Amino acid sequence: MKIVIVGPGAIGCLFAAFLTRAKREEVWLLDKNKERAARINQNGVSLEGVSGIWTARVRVSSETKEIGEADLVLVCVKSYDTKQAIERAKPLVGEDTSVLTLQNGIGNTEILGEALGQDKVIGAVTSQGATLLGDGRIRHAGKGETVVGRMDGKIPVQIRSIRELFNKAGLETRISRDIKGVLWSKLIINAGINALTAITRLNNGKLVELEGTRRILREAVTEAARVAKRKRIKLIYDDPLAKVEAVCEATAANLSSMLQDVLRKRHTEIDFINGVIVRQAQELGIAAPVNSLLTDLVKTIEASYDLRNEESGSS
Ligand code: PAF
């Protein structure tokens, strides 16, 4: 089986390294940046953290021509890049290719479905924790399960093979018949944590320790859960507030992915997280003022990276 991972971010590198180390399949990493691709190709992908310190000699290319048609494509770019990334990756996708999205937020399965046909698309949510330390260098911060499934709930043989492939490579994986519920369950966690950490620059644990952020988090989660309920989405936990607070505690020292983006003055995934709650609430005719405020604040931060007054005043 030929597997191509698109995007050399933290999760892309993690999956590329584990799948390469398993030595069972032909594994490639596709990186749009030619120089970086050459560097990672030469040095490999290095990991430190819960799986030890090791390097995998991952094959990396910036050219789809060099790779050819794949059996499985894992999309690991930031959500705002999905559309462009899949246009570039189209030569990898043949009649029998499956395309699995390992991204945050809601909307990626739809974007991929529009570009390739919904039958090829597999949704996924991973609880693997990884932080990018540099080009091809990551910290494997925590092991967690990956859940895969098709939006229509069908479980074709390709999905079973992916589960087997990931599990044999050491990436614990299960199949869900309701991946939409799993995606929304993760969305609500991200809606409660990510924007608030990006705005306050606090780590996840502090959000529930401090009274003000705890109150805002609760409002954001309550609004998001209300939208999910109105859409009849079945969450994988009973109590969204308790779940999000528990995730804050379990990942207390983490800098959320959105806070990492803001610290690097990067584009964030706000449109695919709190922005989704705002848009869906509007469609349903219900209010989501806290998610709307969080979305506007993060967009303002993104639009003003170079305008910020960082120095303290003298008088
Ligand atoms: O996006 C993230 O950072 C993670 O999904 C989570 C669960 C919020 C932990 O930091």
PDB file of N, CA and C in Angstrom, residues 205-259:
ATOM      1  N   GLY A 205      -4.657  24.529  31.482  1.00  0.00           N
ATOM      2  CA  GLY A 205      -5.029  24.327  32.879  1.00  0.00           C
ATOM      3  C   GLY A 205      -5.504  25.610  33.547  1.00  0.00           C
ATOM      4  N   LYS A 206      -4.895  26.722  33.194  1.00  0.00           N
ATOM      5  CA  LYS A 206      -5.225  28.003  33.836  1.00  0.00           C
ATOM      6  C   LYS A 206      -6.663  28.436  33.526  1.00  0.00           C
ATOM      7  N   LEU A 207      -7.205  27.992  32.387  1.00  0.00           N
ATOM      8  CA  LEU A 207      -8.558  28.409  32.013  1.00  0.00           C
ATOM      9  C   LEU A 207      -9.583  28.018  33.064  1.00  0.00           C
ATOM     10  N   VAL A 208      -9.362  26.871  33.706  1.00  0.00           N
ATOM     11  CA  VAL A 208     -10.345  26.454  34.707  1.00  0.00           C
ATOM     12  C   VAL A 208      -9.941  26.870  36.124  1.00  0.00           C
ATOM     13  N   GLU A 209      -8.702  27.329  36.272  1.00  0.00           N
ATOM     14  CA  GLU A 209      -8.270  27.794  37.607  1.00  0.00           C
ATOM     15  C   GLU A 209      -8.743  29.220  37.854  1.00  0.00           C
ATOM     16  N   LEU A 210      -8.751  30.029  36.816  1.00  0.00           N
ATOM     17  CA  LEU A 210      -9.102  31.443  36.976  1.00  0.00           C
ATOM     18  C   LEU A 210     -10.600  31.632  36.760  1.00  0.00           C
ATOM     19  N   GLU A 211     -11.197  32.446  37.622  1.00  0.00           N
ATOM     20  CA  GLU A 211     -12.661  32.569  37.616  1.00  0.00           C
ATOM     21  C   GLU A 211     -13.221  33.127  36.301  1.00  0.00           C
ATOM     22  N   GLY A 212     -12.581  34.186  35.802  1.00  0.00           N
ATOM     23  CA  GLY A 212     -13.094  34.849  34.589  1.00  0.00           C
ATOM     24  C   GLY A 212     -13.086  33.936  33.385  1.00  0.00           C
ATOM     25  N   THR A 213     -11.940  33.277  33.152  1.00  0.00           N
ATOM     26  CA  THR A 213     -11.844  32.402  31.967  1.00  0.00           C
ATOM     27  C   THR A 213     -12.758  31.185  32.133  1.00  0.00           C
ATOM     28  N   ARG A 214     -12.889  30.720  33.370  1.00  0.00           N
ATOM     29  CA  ARG A 214     -13.761  29.553  33.598  1.00  0.00           C
ATOM     30  C   ARG A 214     -15.203  29.889  33.212  1.00  0.00           C
ATOM     31  N   ARG A 215     -15.614  31.132  33.566  1.00  0.00           N
ATOM     32  CA  ARG A 215     -16.986  31.545  33.234  1.00  0.00           C
ATOM     33  C   ARG A 215     -17.175  31.647  31.711  1.00  0.00           C
ATOM     34  N   ILE A 216     -16.194  32.243  31.038  1.00  0.00           N
ATOM     35  CA  ILE A 216     -16.316  32.410  29.571  1.00  0.00           C
ATOM     36  C   ILE A 216     -16.311  31.043  28.893  1.00  0.00           C
ATOM     37  N   LEU A 217     -15.407  30.159  29.364  1.00  0.00           N
ATOM     38  CA  LEU A 217     -15.336  28.795  28.805  1.00  0.00           C
ATOM     39  C   LEU A 217     -16.703  28.107  28.925  1.00  0.00           C
ATOM     40  N   ARG A 218     -17.318  28.258  30.092  1.00  0.00           N
ATOM     41  CA  ARG A 218     -18.615  27.593  30.308  1.00  0.00           C
ATOM     42  C   ARG A 218     -19.668  28.123  29.339  1.00  0.00           C
ATOM     43  N   GLU A 219     -19.666  29.445  29.134  1.00  0.00           N
ATOM     44  CA  GLU A 219     -20.639  30.043  28.201  1.00  0.00           C
ATOM     45  C   GLU A 219     -20.394  29.531  26.777  1.00  0.00           C
ATOM     46  N   ALA A 220     -19.118  29.529  26.374  1.00  0.00           N
ATOM     47  CA  ALA A 220     -18.792  29.105  24.999  1.00  0.00           C
ATOM     48  C   ALA A 220     -19.214  27.649  24.777  1.00  0.00           C
ATOM     49  N   VAL A 221     -18.943  26.807  25.765  1.00  0.00           N
ATOM     50  CA  VAL A 221     -19.271  25.380  25.635  1.00  0.00           C
ATOM     51  C   VAL A 221     -20.790  25.178  25.652  1.00  0.00           C
ATOM     52  N   THR A 222     -21.486  25.915  26.515  1.00  0.00           N
ATOM     53  CA  THR A 222     -22.945  25.768  26.593  1.00  0.00           C
ATOM     54  C   THR A 222     -23.582  26.150  25.249  1.00  0.00           C
ATOM     55  N   GLU A 223     -23.096  27.249  24.657  1.00  0.00           N
ATOM     56  CA  GLU A 223     -23.642  27.659  23.344  1.00  0.00           C
ATOM     57  C   GLU A 223     -23.372  26.586  22.284  1.00  0.00           C
ATOM     58  N   ALA A 224     -22.129  26.072  22.275  1.00  0.00           N
ATOM     59  CA  ALA A 224     -21.753  25.080  21.254  1.00  0.00           C
ATOM     60  C   ALA A 224     -22.575  23.798  21.418  1.00  0.00           C
ATOM     61  N   ALA A 225     -22.763  23.384  22.674  1.00  0.00           N
ATOM     62  CA  ALA A 225     -23.532  22.151  22.930  1.00  0.00           C
ATOM     63  C   ALA A 225     -24.991  22.344  22.536  1.00  0.00           C
ATOM     64  N   ARG A 226     -25.497  23.579  22.704  1.00  0.00           N
ATOM     65  CA  ARG A 226     -26.891  23.858  22.318  1.00  0.00           C
ATOM     66  C   ARG A 226     -27.042  23.712  20.794  1.00  0.00           C
ATOM     67  N   VAL A 227     -26.055  24.219  20.059  1.00  0.00           N
ATOM     68  CA  VAL A 227     -26.104  24.103  18.587  1.00  0.00           C
ATOM     69  C   VAL A 227     -26.088  22.614  18.193  1.00  0.00           C
ATOM     70  N   ALA A 228     -25.177  21.852  18.824  1.00  0.00           N
ATOM     71  CA  ALA A 228     -25.083  20.418  18.500  1.00  0.00           C
ATOM     72  C   ALA A 228     -26.414  19.719  18.789  1.00  0.00           C
ATOM     73  N   LYS A 229     -27.030  20.065  19.905  1.00  0.00           N
ATOM     74  CA  LYS A 229     -28.293  19.414  20.294  1.00  0.00           C
ATOM     75  C   LYS A 229     -29.377  19.736  19.268  1.00  0.00           C
ATOM     76  N   ARG A 230     -29.453  21.024  18.876  1.00  0.00           N
ATOM     77  CA  ARG A 230     -30.470  21.409  17.885  1.00  0.00           C
ATOM     78  C   ARG A 230     -30.237  20.706  16.548  1.00  0.00           C
ATOM     79  N   LYS A 231     -28.978  20.394  16.250  1.00  0.00           N
ATOM     80  CA  LYS A 231     -28.679  19.691  14.997  1.00  0.00           C
ATOM     81  C   LYS A 231     -28.805  18.173  15.165  1.00  0.00           C
ATOM     82  N   ARG A 232     -29.245  17.766  16.351  1.00  0.00           N
ATOM     83  CA  ARG A 232     -29.424  16.339  16.687  1.00  0.00           C
ATOM     84  C   ARG A 232     -28.131  15.540  16.529  1.00  0.00           C
ATOM     85  N   ILE A 233     -27.018  16.177  16.884  1.00  0.00           N
ATOM     86  CA  ILE A 233     -25.739  15.480  16.835  1.00  0.00           C
ATOM     87  C   ILE A 233     -25.535  14.776  18.165  1.00  0.00           C
ATOM     88  N   LYS A 234     -25.139  13.518  18.077  1.00  0.00           N
ATOM     89  CA  LYS A 234     -24.991  12.733  19.305  1.00  0.00           C
ATOM     90  C   LYS A 234     -23.533  12.812  19.754  1.00  0.00           C
ATOM     91  N   LEU A 235     -23.321  13.485  20.884  1.00  0.00           N
ATOM     92  CA  LEU A 235     -21.951  13.635  21.385  1.00  0.00           C
ATOM     93  C   LEU A 235     -21.509  12.333  22.042  1.00  0.00           C
ATOM     94  N   ILE A 236     -20.188  12.164  22.165  1.00  0.00           N
ATOM     95  CA  ILE A 236     -19.696  10.901  22.732  1.00  0.00           C
ATOM     96  C   ILE A 236     -19.526  11.003  24.249  1.00  0.00           C
ATOM     97  N   TYR A 237     -19.916  12.130  24.830  1.00  0.00           N
ATOM     98  CA  TYR A 237     -19.926  12.275  26.290  1.00  0.00           C
ATOM     99  C   TYR A 237     -21.260  12.894  26.700  1.00  0.00           C
ATOM    100  N   ASP A 238     -21.647  12.680  27.984  1.00  0.00           N
ATOM    101  CA  ASP A 238     -22.960  13.156  28.425  1.00  0.00           C
ATOM    102  C   ASP A 238     -22.950  14.611  28.849  1.00  0.00           C
ATOM    103  N   ASP A 239     -21.846  15.040  29.476  1.00  0.00           N
ATOM    104  CA  ASP A 239     -21.827  16.365  30.082  1.00  0.00           C
ATOM    105  C   ASP A 239     -20.703  17.201  29.445  1.00  0.00           C
ATOM    106  N   PRO A 240     -21.028  18.029  28.452  1.00  0.00           N
ATOM    107  CA  PRO A 240     -19.988  18.783  27.728  1.00  0.00           C
ATOM    108  C   PRO A 240     -19.132  19.661  28.651  1.00  0.00           C
ATOM    109  N   LEU A 241     -19.764  20.325  29.631  1.00  0.00           N
ATOM    110  CA  LEU A 241     -18.982  21.202  30.517  1.00  0.00           C
ATOM    111  C   LEU A 241     -17.955  20.410  31.301  1.00  0.00           C
ATOM    112  N   ALA A 242     -18.427  19.307  31.904  1.00  0.00           N
ATOM    113  CA  ALA A 242     -17.511  18.467  32.705  1.00  0.00           C
ATOM    114  C   ALA A 242     -16.396  17.926  31.808  1.00  0.00           C
ATOM    115  N   LYS A 243     -16.734  17.562  30.571  1.00  0.00           N
ATOM    116  CA  LYS A 243     -15.734  16.993  29.665  1.00  0.00           C
ATOM    117  C   LYS A 243     -14.657  18.034  29.328  1.00  0.00           C
ATOM    118  N   VAL A 244     -15.088  19.251  28.959  1.00  0.00           N
ATOM    119  CA  VAL A 244     -14.104  20.258  28.549  1.00  0.00           C
ATOM    120  C   VAL A 244     -13.229  20.638  29.749  1.00  0.00           C
ATOM    121  N   GLU A 245     -13.828  20.748  30.918  1.00  0.00           N
ATOM    122  CA  GLU A 245     -13.014  21.080  32.101  1.00  0.00           C
ATOM    123  C   GLU A 245     -12.021  19.950  32.405  1.00  0.00           C
ATOM    124  N   ALA A 246     -12.466  18.711  32.214  1.00  0.00           N
ATOM    125  CA  ALA A 246     -11.560  17.573  32.444  1.00  0.00           C
ATOM    126  C   ALA A 246     -10.402  17.594  31.443  1.00  0.00           C
ATOM    127  N   VAL A 247     -10.677  17.970  30.181  1.00  0.00           N
ATOM    128  CA  VAL A 247      -9.595  18.050  29.180  1.00  0.00           C
ATOM    129  C   VAL A 247      -8.613  19.145  29.582  1.00  0.00           C
ATOM    130  N   CYS A 248      -9.115  20.275  30.084  1.00  0.00           N
ATOM    131  CA  CYS A 248      -8.220  21.360  30.550  1.00  0.00           C
ATOM    132  C   CYS A 248      -7.286  20.823  31.624  1.00  0.00           C
ATOM    133  N   GLU A 249      -7.858  20.050  32.545  1.00  0.00           N
ATOM    134  CA  GLU A 249      -7.025  19.526  33.642  1.00  0.00           C
ATOM    135  C   GLU A 249      -6.036  18.473  33.135  1.00  0.00           C
ATOM    136  N   ALA A 250      -6.511  17.602  32.239  1.00  0.00           N
ATOM    137  CA  ALA A 250      -5.635  16.528  31.738  1.00  0.00           C
ATOM    138  C   ALA A 250      -4.506  17.071  30.860  1.00  0.00           C
ATOM    139  N   THR A 251      -4.737  18.235  30.233  1.00  0.00           N
ATOM    140  CA  THR A 251      -3.706  18.815  29.341  1.00  0.00           C
ATOM    141  C   THR A 251      -3.233  20.160  29.916  1.00  0.00           C
ATOM    142  N   ALA A 252      -3.197  20.222  31.264  1.00  0.00           N
ATOM    143  CA  ALA A 252      -2.978  21.508  31.946  1.00  0.00           C
ATOM    144  C   ALA A 252      -1.770  22.286  31.423  1.00  0.00           C
ATOM    145  N   ALA A 253      -0.671  21.592  31.139  1.00  0.00           N
ATOM    146  CA  ALA A 253       0.555  22.301  30.751  1.00  0.00           C
ATOM    147  C   ALA A 253       0.593  22.648  29.260  1.00  0.00           C
ATOM    148  N   ASN A 254      -0.370  22.138  28.498  1.00  0.00           N
ATOM    149  CA  ASN A 254      -0.361  22.358  27.025  1.00  0.00           C
ATOM    150  C   ASN A 254      -0.566  23.807  26.633  1.00  0.00           C
ATOM    151  N   LEU A 255       0.138  24.219  25.595  1.00  0.00           N
ATOM    152  CA  LEU A 255      -0.247  25.435  24.891  1.00  0.00           C
ATOM    153  C   LEU A 255      -1.121  24.937  23.756  1.00  0.00           C
ATOM    154  N   SER A 256      -2.364  25.365  23.692  1.00  0.00           N
ATOM    155  CA  SER A 256      -3.261  24.839  22.652  1.00  0.00           C
ATOM    156  C   SER A 256      -2.691  25.154  21.271  1.00  0.00           C
ATOM    157  N   SER A 257      -3.181  24.424  20.272  1.00  0.00           N
ATOM    158  CA  SER A 257      -2.663  24.637  18.912  1.00  0.00           C
ATOM    159  C   SER A 257      -2.909  26.078  18.457  1.00  0.00           C
ATOM    160  N   MET A 258      -4.044  26.666  18.893  1.00  0.00           N
ATOM    161  CA  MET A 258      -4.332  28.033  18.444  1.00  0.00           C
ATOM    162  C   MET A 258      -3.420  29.047  19.139  1.00  0.00           C
ATOM    163  N   LEU A 259      -3.112  28.783  20.406  1.00  0.00           N
ATOM    164  CA  LEU A 259      -2.161  29.673  21.091  1.00  0.00           C
ATOM    165  C   LEU A 259      -0.790  29.566  20.417  1.00  0.00           C
TER     166      LEU A 259
END
